[in-house]
Short mmCIF file of C-alpha atoms in Angstrom, two decimals:
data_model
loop_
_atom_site.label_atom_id
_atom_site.label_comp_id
_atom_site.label_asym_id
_atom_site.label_seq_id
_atom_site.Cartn_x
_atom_site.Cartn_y
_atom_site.Cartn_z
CA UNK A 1 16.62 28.61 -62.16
CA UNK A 2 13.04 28.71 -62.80
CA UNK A 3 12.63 24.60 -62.60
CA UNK A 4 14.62 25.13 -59.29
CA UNK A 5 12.37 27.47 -58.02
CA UNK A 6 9.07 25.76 -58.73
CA UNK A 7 10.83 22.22 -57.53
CA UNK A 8 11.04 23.99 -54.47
CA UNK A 9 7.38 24.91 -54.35
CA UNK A 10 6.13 21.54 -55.01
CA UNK A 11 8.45 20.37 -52.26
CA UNK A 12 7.00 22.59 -49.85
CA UNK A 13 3.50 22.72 -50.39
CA UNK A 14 3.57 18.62 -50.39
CA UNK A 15 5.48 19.04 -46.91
CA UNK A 16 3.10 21.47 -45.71
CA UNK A 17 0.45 19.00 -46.47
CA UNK A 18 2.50 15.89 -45.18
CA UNK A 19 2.56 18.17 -41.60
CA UNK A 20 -1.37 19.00 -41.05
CA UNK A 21 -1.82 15.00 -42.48
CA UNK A 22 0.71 14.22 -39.40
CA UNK A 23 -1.16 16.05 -36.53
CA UNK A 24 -4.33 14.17 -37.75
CA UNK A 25 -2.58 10.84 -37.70
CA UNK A 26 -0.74 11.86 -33.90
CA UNK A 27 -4.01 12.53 -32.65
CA UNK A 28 -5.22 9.43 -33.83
CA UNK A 29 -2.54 7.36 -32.96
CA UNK A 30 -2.85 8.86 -29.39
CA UNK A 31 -6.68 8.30 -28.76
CA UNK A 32 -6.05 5.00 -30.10
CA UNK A 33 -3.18 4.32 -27.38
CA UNK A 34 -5.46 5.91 -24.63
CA UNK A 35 -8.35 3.90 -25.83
CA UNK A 36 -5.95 0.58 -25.85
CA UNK A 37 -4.18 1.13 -22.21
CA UNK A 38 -7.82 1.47 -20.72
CA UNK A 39 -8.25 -2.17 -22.16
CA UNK A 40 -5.14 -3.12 -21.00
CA UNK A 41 -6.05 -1.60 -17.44
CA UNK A 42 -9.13 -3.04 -17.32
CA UNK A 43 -8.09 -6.51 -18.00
CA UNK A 44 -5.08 -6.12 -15.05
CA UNK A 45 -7.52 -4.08 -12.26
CA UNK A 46 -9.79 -7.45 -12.86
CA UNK A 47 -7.39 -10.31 -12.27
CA UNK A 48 -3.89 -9.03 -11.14
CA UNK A 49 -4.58 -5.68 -9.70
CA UNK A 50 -0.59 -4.62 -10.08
CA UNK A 51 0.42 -1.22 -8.58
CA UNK A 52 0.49 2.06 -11.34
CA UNK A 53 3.88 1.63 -11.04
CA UNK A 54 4.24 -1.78 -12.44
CA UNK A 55 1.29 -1.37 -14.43
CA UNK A 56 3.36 1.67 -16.19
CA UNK A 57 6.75 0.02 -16.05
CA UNK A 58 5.05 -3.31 -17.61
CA UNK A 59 3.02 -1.44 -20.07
CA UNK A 60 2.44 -2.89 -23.62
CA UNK A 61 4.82 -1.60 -26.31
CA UNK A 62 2.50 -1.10 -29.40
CA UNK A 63 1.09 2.17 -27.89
CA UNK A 64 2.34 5.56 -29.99
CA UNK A 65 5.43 7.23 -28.98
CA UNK A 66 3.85 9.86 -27.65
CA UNK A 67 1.43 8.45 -25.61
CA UNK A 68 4.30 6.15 -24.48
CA UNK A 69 6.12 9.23 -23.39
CA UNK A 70 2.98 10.38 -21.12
CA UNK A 71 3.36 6.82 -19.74
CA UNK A 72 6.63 7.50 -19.03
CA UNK A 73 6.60 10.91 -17.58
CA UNK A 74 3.50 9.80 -15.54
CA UNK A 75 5.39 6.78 -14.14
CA UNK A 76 8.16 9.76 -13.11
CA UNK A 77 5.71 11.54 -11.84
CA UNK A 78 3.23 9.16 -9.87
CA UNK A 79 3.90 11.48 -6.22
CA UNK A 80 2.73 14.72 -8.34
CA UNK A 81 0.00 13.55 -10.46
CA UNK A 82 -2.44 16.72 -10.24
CA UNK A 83 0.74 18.98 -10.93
CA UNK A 84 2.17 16.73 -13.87
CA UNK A 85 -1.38 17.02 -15.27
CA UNK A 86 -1.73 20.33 -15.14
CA UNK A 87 1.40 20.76 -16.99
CA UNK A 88 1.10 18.55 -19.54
CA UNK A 89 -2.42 19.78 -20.51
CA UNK A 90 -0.92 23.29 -21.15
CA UNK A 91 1.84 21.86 -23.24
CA UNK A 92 0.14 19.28 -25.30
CA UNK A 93 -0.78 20.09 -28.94
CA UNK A 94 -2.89 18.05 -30.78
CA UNK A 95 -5.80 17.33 -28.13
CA UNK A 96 -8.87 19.83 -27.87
CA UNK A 97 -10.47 21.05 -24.49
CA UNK A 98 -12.85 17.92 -24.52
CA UNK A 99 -10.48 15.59 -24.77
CA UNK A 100 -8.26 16.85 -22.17
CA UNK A 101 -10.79 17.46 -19.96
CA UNK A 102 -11.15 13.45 -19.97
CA UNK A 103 -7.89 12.49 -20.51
CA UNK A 104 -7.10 14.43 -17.18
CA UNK A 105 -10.20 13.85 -15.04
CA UNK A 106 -9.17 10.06 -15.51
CA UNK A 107 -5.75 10.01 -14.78
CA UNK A 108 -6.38 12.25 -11.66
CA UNK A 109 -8.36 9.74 -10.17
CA UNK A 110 -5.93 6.75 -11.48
CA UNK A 111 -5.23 4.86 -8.41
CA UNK A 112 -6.79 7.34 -5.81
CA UNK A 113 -9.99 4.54 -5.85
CA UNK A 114 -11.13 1.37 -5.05
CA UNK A 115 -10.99 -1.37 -7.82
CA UNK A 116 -14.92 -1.08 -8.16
CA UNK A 117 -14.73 2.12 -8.54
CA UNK A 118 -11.92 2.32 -10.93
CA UNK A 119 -13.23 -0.02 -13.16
CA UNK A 120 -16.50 2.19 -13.50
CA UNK A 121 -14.30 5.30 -14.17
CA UNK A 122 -12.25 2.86 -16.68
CA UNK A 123 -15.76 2.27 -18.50
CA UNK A 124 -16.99 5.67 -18.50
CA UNK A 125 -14.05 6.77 -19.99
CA UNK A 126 -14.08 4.62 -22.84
CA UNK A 127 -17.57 5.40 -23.36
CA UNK A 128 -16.38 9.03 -23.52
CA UNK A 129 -13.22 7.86 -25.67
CA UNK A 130 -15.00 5.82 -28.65
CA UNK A 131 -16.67 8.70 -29.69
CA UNK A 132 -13.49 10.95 -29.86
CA UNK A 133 -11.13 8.24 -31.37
CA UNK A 134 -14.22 7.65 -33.74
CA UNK A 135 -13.93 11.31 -34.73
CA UNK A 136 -9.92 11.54 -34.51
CA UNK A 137 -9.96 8.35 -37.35
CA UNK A 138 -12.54 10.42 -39.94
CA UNK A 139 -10.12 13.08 -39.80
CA UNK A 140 -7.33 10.87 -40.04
CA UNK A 141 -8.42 9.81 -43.49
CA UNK A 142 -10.74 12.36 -44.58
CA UNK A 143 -8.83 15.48 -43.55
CA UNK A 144 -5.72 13.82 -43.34
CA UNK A 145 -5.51 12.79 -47.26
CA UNK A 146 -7.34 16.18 -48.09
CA UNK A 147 -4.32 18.23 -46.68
CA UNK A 148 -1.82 16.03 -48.17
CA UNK A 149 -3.54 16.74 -51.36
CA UNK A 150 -4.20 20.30 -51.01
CA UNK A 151 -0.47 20.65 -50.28
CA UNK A 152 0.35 18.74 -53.67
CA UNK A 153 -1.86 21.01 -55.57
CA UNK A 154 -0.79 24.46 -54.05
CA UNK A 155 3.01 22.76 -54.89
CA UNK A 156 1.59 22.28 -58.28
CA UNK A 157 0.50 25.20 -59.02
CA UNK A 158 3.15 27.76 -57.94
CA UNK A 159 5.07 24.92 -59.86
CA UNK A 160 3.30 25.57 -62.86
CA UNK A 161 3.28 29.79 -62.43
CA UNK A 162 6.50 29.82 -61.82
CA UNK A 163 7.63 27.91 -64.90
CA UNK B 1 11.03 3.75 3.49
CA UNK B 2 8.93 5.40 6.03
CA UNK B 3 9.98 8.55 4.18
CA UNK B 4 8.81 7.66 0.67
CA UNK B 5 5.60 8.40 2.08
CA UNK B 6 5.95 11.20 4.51
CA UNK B 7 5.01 14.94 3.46
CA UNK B 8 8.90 17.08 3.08
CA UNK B 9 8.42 18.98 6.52
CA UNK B 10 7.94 15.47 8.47
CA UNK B 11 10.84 14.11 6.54
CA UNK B 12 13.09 17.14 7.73
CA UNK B 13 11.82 16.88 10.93
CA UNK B 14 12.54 13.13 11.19
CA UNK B 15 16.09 14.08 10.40
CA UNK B 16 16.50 15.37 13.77
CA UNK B 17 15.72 12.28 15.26
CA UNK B 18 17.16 8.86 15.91
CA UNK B 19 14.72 6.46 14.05
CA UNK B 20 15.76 3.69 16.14
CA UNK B 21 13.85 5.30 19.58
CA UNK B 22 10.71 6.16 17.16
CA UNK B 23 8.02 3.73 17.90
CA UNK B 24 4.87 5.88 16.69
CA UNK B 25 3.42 8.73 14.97
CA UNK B 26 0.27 10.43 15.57
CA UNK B 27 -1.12 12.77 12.42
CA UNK B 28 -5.02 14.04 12.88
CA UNK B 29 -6.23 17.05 10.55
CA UNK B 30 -5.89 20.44 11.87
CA UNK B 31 -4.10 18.92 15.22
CA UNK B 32 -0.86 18.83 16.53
CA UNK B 33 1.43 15.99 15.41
CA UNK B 34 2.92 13.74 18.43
CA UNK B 35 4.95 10.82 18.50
CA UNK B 36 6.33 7.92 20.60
CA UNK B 37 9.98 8.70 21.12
CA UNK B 38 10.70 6.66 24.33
CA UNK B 39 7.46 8.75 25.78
CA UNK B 40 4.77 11.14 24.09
CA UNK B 41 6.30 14.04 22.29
CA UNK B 42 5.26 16.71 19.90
CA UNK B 43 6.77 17.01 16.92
CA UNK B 44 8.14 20.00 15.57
CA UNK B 45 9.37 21.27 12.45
CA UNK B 46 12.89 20.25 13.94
CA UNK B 47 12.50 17.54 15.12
CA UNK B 48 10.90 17.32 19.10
CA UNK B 49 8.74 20.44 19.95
CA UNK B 50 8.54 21.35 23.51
CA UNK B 51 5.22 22.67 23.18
CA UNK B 52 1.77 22.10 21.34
CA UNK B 53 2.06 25.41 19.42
CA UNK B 54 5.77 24.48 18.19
CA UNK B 55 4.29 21.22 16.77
CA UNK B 56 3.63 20.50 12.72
CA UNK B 57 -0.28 20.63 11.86
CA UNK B 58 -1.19 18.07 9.39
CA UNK B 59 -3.83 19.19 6.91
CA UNK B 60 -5.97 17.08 5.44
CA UNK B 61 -4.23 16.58 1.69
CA UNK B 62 -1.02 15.36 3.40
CA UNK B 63 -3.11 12.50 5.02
CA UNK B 64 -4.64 11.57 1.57
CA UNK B 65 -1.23 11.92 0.53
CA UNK B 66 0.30 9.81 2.80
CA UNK B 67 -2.24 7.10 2.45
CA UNK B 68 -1.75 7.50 -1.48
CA UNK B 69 1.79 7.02 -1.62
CA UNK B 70 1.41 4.46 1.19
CA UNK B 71 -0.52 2.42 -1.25
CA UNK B 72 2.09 2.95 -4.04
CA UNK B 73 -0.43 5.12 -5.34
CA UNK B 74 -2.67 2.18 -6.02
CA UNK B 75 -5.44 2.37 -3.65
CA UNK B 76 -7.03 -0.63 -5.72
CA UNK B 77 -4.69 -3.07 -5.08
CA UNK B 78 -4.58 -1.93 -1.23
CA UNK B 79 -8.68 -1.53 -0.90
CA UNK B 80 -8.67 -5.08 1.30
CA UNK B 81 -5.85 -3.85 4.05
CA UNK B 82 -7.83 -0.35 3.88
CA UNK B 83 -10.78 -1.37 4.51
CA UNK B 84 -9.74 -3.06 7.62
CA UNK B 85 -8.39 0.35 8.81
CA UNK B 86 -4.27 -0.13 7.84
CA UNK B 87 -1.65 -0.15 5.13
CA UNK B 88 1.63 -1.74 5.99
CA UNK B 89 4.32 -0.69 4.23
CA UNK B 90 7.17 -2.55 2.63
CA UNK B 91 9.51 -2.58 6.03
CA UNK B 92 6.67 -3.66 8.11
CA UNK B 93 5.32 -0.30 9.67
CA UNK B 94 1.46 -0.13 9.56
CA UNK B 95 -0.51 2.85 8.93
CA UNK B 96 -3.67 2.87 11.27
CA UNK B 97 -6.22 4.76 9.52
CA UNK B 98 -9.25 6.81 10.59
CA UNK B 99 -11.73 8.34 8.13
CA UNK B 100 -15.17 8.30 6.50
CA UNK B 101 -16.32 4.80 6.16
CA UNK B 102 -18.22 3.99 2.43
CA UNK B 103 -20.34 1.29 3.08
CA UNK B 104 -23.24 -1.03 0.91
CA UNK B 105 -25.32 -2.89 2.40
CA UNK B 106 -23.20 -2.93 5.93
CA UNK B 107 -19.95 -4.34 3.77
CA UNK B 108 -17.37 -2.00 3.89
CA UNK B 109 -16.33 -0.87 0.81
CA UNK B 110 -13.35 1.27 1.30
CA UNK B 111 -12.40 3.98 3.58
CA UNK B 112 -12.38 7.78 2.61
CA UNK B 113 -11.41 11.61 3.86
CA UNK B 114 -9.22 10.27 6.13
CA UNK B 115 -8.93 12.08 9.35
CA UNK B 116 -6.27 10.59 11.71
CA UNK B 117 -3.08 8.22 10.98
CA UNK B 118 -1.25 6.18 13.25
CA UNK B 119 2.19 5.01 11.89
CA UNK B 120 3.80 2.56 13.77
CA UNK B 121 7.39 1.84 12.98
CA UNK B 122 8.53 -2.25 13.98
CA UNK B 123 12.28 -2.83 15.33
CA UNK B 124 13.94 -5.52 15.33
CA UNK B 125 15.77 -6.54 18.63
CA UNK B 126 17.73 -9.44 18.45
CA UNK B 127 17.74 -12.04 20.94
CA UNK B 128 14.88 -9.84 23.31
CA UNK B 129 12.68 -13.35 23.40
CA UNK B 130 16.17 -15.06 24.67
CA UNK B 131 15.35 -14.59 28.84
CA UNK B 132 11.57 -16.11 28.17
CA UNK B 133 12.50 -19.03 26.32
CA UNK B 134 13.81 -21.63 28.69
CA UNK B 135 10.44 -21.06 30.19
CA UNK B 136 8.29 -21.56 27.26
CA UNK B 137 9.82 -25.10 25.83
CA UNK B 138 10.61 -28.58 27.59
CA UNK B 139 11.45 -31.47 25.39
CA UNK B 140 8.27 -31.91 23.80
CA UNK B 141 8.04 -28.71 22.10
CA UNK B 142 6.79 -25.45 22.65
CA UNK B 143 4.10 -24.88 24.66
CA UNK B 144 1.33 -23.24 23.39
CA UNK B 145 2.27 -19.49 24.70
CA UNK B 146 0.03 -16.21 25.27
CA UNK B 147 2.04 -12.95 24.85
CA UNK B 148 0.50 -9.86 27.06
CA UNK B 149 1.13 -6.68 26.95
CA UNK B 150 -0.29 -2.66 26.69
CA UNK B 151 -0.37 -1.62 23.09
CA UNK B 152 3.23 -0.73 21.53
CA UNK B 153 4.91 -2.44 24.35
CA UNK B 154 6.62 -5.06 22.19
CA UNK B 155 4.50 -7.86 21.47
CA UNK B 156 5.10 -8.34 17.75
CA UNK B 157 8.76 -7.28 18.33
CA UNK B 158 9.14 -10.15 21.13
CA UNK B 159 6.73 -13.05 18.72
CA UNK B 160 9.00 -12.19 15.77
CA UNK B 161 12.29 -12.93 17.78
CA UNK B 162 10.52 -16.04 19.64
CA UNK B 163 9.82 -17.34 16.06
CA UNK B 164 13.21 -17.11 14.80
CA UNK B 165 14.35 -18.35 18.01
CA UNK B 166 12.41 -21.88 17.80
CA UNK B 167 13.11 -22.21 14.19
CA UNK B 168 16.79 -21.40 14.07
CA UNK B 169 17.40 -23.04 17.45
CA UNK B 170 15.45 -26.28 16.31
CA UNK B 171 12.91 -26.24 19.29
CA UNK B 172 10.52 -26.72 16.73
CA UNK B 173 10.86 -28.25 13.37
CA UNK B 174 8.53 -26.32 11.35
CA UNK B 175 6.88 -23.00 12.42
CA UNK B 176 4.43 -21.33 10.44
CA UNK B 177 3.78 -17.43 11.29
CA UNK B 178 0.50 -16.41 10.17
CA UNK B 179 0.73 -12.66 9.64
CA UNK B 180 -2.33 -10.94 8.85
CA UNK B 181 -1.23 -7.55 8.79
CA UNK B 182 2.08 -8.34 7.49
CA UNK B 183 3.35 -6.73 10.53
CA UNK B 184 5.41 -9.84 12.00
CA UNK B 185 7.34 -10.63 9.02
CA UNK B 186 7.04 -7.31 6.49
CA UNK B 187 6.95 -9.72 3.45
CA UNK B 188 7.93 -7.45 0.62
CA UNK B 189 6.70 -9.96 -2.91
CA UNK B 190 7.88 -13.36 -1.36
CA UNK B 191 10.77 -12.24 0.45
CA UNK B 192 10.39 -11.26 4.24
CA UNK B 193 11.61 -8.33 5.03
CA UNK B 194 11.57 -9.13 8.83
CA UNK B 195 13.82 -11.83 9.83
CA UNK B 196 11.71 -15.13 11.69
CA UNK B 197 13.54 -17.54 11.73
CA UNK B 198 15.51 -20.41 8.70
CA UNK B 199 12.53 -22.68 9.02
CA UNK B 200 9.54 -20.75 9.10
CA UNK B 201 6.97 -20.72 6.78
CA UNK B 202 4.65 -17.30 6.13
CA UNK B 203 1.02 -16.88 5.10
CA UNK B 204 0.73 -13.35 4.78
CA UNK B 205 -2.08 -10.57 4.31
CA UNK B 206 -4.68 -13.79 4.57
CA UNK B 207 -7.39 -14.34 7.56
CA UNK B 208 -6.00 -15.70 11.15
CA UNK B 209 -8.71 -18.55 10.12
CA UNK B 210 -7.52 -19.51 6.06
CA UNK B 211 -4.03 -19.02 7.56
CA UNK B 212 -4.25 -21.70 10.03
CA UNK B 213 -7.02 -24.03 8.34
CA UNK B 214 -4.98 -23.77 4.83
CA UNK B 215 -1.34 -23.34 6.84
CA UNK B 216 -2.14 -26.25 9.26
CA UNK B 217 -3.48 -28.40 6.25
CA UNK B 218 -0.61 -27.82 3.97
CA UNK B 219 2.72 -26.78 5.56
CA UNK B 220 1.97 -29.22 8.81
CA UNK B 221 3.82 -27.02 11.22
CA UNK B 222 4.73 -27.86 15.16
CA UNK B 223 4.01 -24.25 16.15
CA UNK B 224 1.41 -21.91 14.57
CA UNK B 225 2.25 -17.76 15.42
CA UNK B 226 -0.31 -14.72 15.10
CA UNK B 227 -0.57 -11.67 16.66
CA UNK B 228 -3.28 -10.19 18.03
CA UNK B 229 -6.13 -12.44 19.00
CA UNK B 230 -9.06 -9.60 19.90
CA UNK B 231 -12.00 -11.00 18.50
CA UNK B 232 -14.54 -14.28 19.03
CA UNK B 233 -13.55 -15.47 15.53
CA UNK B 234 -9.73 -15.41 16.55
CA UNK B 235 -10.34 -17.35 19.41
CA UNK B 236 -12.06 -20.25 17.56
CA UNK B 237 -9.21 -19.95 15.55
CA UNK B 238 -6.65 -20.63 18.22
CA UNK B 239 -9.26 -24.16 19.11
CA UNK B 240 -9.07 -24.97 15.78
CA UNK B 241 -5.30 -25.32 16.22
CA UNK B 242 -5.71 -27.01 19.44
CA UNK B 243 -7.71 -29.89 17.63
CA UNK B 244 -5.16 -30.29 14.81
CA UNK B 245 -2.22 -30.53 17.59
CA UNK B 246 -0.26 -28.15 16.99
CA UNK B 247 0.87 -25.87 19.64
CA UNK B 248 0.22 -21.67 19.49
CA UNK B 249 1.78 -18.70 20.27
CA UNK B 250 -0.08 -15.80 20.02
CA UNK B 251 -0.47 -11.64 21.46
CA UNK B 252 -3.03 -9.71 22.48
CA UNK B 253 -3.77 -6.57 24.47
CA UNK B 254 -4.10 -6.52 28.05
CA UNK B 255 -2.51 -4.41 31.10
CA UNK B 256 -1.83 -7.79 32.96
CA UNK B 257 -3.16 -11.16 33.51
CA UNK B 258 -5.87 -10.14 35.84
CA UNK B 259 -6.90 -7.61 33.21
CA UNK B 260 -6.81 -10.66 30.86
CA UNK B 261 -8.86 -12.49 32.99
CA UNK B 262 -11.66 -10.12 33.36
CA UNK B 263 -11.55 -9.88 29.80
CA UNK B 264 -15.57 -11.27 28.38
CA UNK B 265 -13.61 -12.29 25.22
CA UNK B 266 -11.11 -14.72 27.65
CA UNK B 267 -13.18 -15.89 30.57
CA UNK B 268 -14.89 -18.58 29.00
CA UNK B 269 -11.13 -19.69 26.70
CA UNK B 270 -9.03 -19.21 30.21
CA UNK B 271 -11.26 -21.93 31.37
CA UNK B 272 -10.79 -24.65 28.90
CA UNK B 273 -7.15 -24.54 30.01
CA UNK B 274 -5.48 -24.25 26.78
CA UNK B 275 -3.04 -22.08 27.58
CA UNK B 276 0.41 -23.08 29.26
CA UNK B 277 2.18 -20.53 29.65
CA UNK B 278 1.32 -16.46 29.75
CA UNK B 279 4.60 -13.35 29.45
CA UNK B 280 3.67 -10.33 30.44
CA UNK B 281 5.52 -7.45 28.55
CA UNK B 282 5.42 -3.75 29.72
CA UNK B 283 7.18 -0.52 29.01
CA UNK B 284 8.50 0.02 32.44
CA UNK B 285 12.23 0.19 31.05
CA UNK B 286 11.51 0.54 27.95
CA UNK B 287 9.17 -1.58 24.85
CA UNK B 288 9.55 -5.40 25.39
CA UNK B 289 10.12 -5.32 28.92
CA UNK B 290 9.64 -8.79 30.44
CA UNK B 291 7.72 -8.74 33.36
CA UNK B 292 5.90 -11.99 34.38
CA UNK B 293 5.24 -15.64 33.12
CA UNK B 294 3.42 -17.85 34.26
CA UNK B 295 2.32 -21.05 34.29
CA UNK B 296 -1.27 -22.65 32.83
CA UNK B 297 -2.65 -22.52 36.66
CA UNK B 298 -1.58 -18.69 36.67
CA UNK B 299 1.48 -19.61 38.96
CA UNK B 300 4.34 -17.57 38.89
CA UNK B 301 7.43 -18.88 36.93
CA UNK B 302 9.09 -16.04 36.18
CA UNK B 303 8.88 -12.48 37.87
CA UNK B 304 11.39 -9.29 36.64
CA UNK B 305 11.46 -7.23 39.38
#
């Protein structure tokens, strides 16, 4: 019973870990993704100029699922940008109030300006971006491992008491 | 089409209506909306208002709006038709806009804070160019033709069915519609969503001049069509086809022919004689109707009474 018991310790404290390593990684993951569709932007507002809507619809399929789902409920959305924004700000997780603040302030302007224009805002926000994705990565793999660790160890150690 | 882009009250409001008598409408901020339903009209929540106070107020975020949407929320890809003053949209009705002008260097960079729109939605009436024609072929060909008329009289409606016309009908063997302001032909991608004719060929959303220089070079059409001819550079354009023999048939605003001829822009091209033949369109019973035509020496060869 007592093997059972601290089993079931380890097991949780290593999830526990597993899940504040995961929220790192999704933040990551999701920087990354904004940081690659601005590249991806870029490169189209230079040479093809395609509507958001095809732009969205056409979009590459390495970015993260979640970021992928934005795209998604953007593309749905395109008629009620400011609104969707707002929403979406409220309800997402893992980003703090910097990172929102740029995520939105870019896609409220997404296709409201001319291709000068939105090739500036494109730059400024990855300007903005590198130093954010920079910072999401070193807690990726510092913070990331240490909580995946720490979980092991608390797991461990009830392991151990309990026994 | 028309309301993809329209705010939800218009949209209601347009339900009352019959779309096919809707020729115009008329949004400025903080003003009354009116449109062009067989005469000038207010509208109203409920369709036509009988009075100024009864009619919708546009605010200034359902312009942006409308121009947004207009430009499938891509102003980017639609900066060149803005800053030129229109959108058209996908079924061929063009959003005039008014609004703050960003400029660099006196080039026009894009247009902003938009103030008034003018939609303007294009019909299609069959066969309306079908009473002018005998008068504007022999056996040679075409001749080369200048369509008059007041604005939203019919023009564009009246070159689009003359195109098809010629090119279904064989009058000419290849015609080549140059459509700036994708008004003529609505090309949605590569398909025209404006019928003009089996044998036509379109350069769209292009320059009268790179339409006919390029068009002329490459597709070697009988007839070159554009619409509105209301600057210097459109009228060198016309001569240019001249040279390259190939015939014309082109629009442009005027009351009549002696408000033509008084015209600076004209005088000195109504002298070279280029011209054979000259309609006259007019509202009087309705868009498109055919009033006058007449001959290169301003002889009368048709009159409607």
């Amino acid at each position: 019973m007592n093997i059972l018991l601290g089993a079931l310790f380890l097991l949780g404290g290593i999830m526990i870990g597993s899940l504040i390593a995961k929220k790192y990684k999704a933040k990551y993951e999701f920087l990354s993704s904004f940081y690659a569709f601005l590249e991806y932007l870029e490169t189209n507002f230079n040479f093809l100029q395609d509507s958001i809507k095809v732009v969205l619809d056409n979009k590459k399929q390495s970015f993260c699922n979640d970021f992928n789902d934005f795209l998604n409920d953007l593309s749905q959305n395109l008629d009620n940008q400011q609104d969707f924004l707002t929403k979406w700000s409220t309800q997402q997780k893992f980003l703090n109030q910097n990172e929102v603040l740029v995520f939105t302030k870019f896609f409220e302007q997404l296709g409201r300006l001319d291709c000068q224009t939105q090739i500036e805002s494109i730059k400024q926000t990855k300007q903005a971006l590198s130093e954010f994705v920079q910072l999401a990565k070193d807690a990726h793999t510092k913070k990331g491992k240490l909580s995946t660790q720490l979980g092991l160890m608390c797991g461990l150690t009830l392991f151990i008491i309990v026994l | 089409m028309l309301k993809n882009v329209l705010p939800a009250r218009y949209c209601h409001s347009l339900d009352f209506l019959n779309l096919d008598k809707l020729y115009e409408i008329r949004l400025r901020v903080n003003s009354p909306t009116t449109i062009n339903y067989g005469g000038r009209f207010f509208l109203g929540e409920n369709g036509l208002a009988e009075t100024e106070q009864e009619a919708i107020i546009s605010n200034e975020r359902e312009l942006n709006d409308i121009v947004f949407k207009a430009c499938e929320c891509s102003v980017y890809a639609h900066n060149e038709e803005l800053k030129q003053g229109f959108i058209t949209l996908n079924n061929g009705a063009r959003i005039g806009i008014c609004g703050e002008i960003v400029s660099d260097n006196n080039v026009v960079k894009t247009i902003k804070n938009f103030t008034s729109l003018n939609i303007r939605i294009p019909h299609i009436v069959k066969n309306c160019s079908l009473n002018a024609l005998p008068f504007l072929h022999n056996e040679n060909g075409v001749f080369n033709i200048l369509i008059i008329s007041p604005p939203a009289s019919g023009k564009t409606t009246f070159l689009r069915d003359f195109a098809s016309q010629i090119s279904d009908k064989f009058i000419a063997r290849n015609v080549l519609v140059v459509d700036e302001r994708n008004e003529i032909t609505a090309c949605n991608g590569a398909k025209p969503t404006l019928y003009v004719g089996k044998f036509t060929d379109i350069f769209s959303g292009c320059t009268k001049q790179f339409g006919i220089t390029n068009g002329i070079r490459t597709m070697s059409p009988e007839v070159v069509l554009l619409d509105e001819i209301a600057e210097k550079c459109d009228i060198e354009a016309l001569l240019n086809v001249v040279g390259a023999g190939v015939k014309f048939v082109a629009s442009t605003h005027s009351k009549d022919l002696e408000d033509l001829k008084n015209k600076p822009l004209f005088k000195e091209f109504l002298k070279l004689k280029v011209i054979e033949r000259f309609v006259v369109l007019s509202n009087r019973k309705g868009a498109g109707t055919l009033e006058y035509i007449f001959a290169q020496d301003f002889t009368c060869l048709y009159c409607g009474g």
